[in-house]
Structure formats: C-alpha cells, structure tokens
Amino acid sequence: MRLVILGPPGAGKGTQADSIIKRYDIPHISTGDIFRENIKNETELGKECKGFMDKGLLVPDDLVVSIVQDRLSKSDCQNGFLLDGFPRTVGQAVSLDAELDKMGIKLDKVINIEADKEILVERAIGRRVCPSCGATYHIKFNRPQEEGQCDLDGSKLIQREDDVEETVATRIQVYLDQTLPLINYYGAQGLLLNIDGTQSIDAIFDQIVQELER
Ligand code: ADP
Ligand code: AMP
Ligand code: ZN
C-alpha cells in the first residue's frame, strides 16, 4: 500500500492515518509531525520552519521535498507508506512523482477527506495532542478518558500553537489556494478516493478500508 492522505487542516487525516497504518503495517510519514519534532529539538530545520508554521503558511517546497525523499529511501518504506500532509502543492506532487519514478514505484491511492470550513475550524480549535506520543484527541468529539490527559501514557495534553482561530483560518485559505489543485492532479491520474469527512471517525475508517480493498 503506497498511499497519500489529502484534505484540509482539521479534516481528520492524522486520526485516520493512525488506524490505516496499523491495519496495513506501513510507516506514517507526516511532514507536519517531522517539522514539529525538529522545532522541539531546536534543529536547523526546525528554526527554518517555525516562522512559516506559526503563521499558518506553508514551509517552502525545497525544504519539504528533500525531507520526504530522505524518508522514502529508508528500508521501512519498501512495502508501502502513508504520506500525511504531503504533497501540499502541485510542485511537491510533481517532485514526488519524479522521485517515485526513480524508485520504480507508483502510488496506489490518494485518500481525499472532505469537510466544510465550519467543521474544520471546530475540529482544529478543539484538537489536543499528546506531546510525548503524538496521540490526537478532541475536547468534544474524541475525549480522553481523563480530561486533559493522554490515555496511552498519562501525559498532559497540549494545544498546537497553530490551532487558534486566526491561524486555522489562514491554513484553510492556504489549503484552498495551494493544495486544492491536487484534487484535479490526482483525479486525472485516476488515483483519487473521495471520502465524506463529516461522518464519525469509525464510519470514515470503515469506508476507507472498504474502498481500498474493493
Ligand atoms: P488533520 O490531521 O486533518 O489536521 P486530525 O486528524 O488531527 O486532522 O483531526 C482534527 C481534530 O478533529 C482532532 O481533534 C480529531 O480528534 C478530530 N476529529 C478527527 N476526525 C473526526 C471526525 N470524523 N469527527 C469528529 N472529530 C474528528
Ligand atoms: P500539519 O501537521 O499537516 O497540519 O502541518 C502543520 C504545518 O506544517 C503546516 O501549516 C505547514 O506550515 C507545515 N507543513 C506540513 N507539511 C507541509 C508541506 N507538505 N508543505 C509545506 N508545509 C508543510
Ligand atoms: Zn501520549
């Protein structure tokens, strides 16, 4: 399974990714997670990304593309992978295609999770994440067993710095301007699998699995 999961911020990509990678035993490659990890560790890359991320803007293509190239060359990607949050521009998609070509492989499907703005804003603003293990919760839709605490390791949950209303609005607009064209790009390649993201977390996962295994 060589998959991309596409959709606006807050659509539920990461949430579905967690279940998909378990089912198919493939690595989860989230460029957002990679950048946040680099910011936490105060690396050069982290310093370069932080300004863009705090404003809700995209990190420049050249930075993103080389990281993904690197990651895809690792041995755990040999039997498949799930790219989450990448590509986000047509330029990134073209680079990815070129890289996969070089590796002699192709994407199997691009899962496109759709939801409208009101839902996206509510989901992003209510998102809480575990700083230790990366698990994602929602204050209303996906509550931890103990308020503010990770079910898996008990860590205190935090809110992402870019999950505040103004930045979420910018991120949605950036998605519309720069990422939406990928729907036509992958549609033309016959890879697109459109999923109604307004359903429950479980219903969306069931639908994804059904469509992937059709
Ligand atoms: P993305 O990776 O697309 O930005 P996430 O998977 O992190 O989105 O989901 C955003 C927020 O919405 C999280 O708090 C998550 O728990 C919640 N969420 C995800 N899918 C659903 C759903 N189908 N219904 C309600 N809330 C959801
Ligand atoms: P995410 O975790 O996918 O919501 O991404 C958080 C932020 O990381 C985005 O708002 C961007 O600033 C940056 N980012 C993540 N992936 C990419 C990408 N493929 N291209 C450019 N910027 C990205
Ligand atoms: Zn945790």
Tab-separated table of C-alpha atoms in Angstrom, residues 2 9 30 72 118 120 133 144 162 164 173 184-185 191 202:
chain	number	residue	atom	x	y	z
A	2	ARG	CA	1.524	3.277	-1.134
A	9	PRO	CA	-6.443	21.147	8.026
A	30	SER	CA	3.577	13.181	8.424
A	72	LEU	CA	11.127	7.359	1.492
A	118	GLU	CA	-17.223	25.345	9.842
A	120	LEU	CA	-12.713	22.171	10.072
A	133	CYS	CA	3.431	10.083	21.909
A	144	PRO	CA	-9.523	11.209	26.516
A	162	ASP	CA	-1.286	26.897	15.142
A	164	VAL	CA	-6.004	29.051	17.213
A	173	GLN	CA	-7.196	29.614	2.916
A	184	ASN	CA	-7.543	17.583	-10.131
A	185	TYR	CA	-3.914	16.489	-10.373
A	191	LEU	CA	-5.949	7.761	-8.013
A	202	ASP	CA	-15.201	4.963	12.768
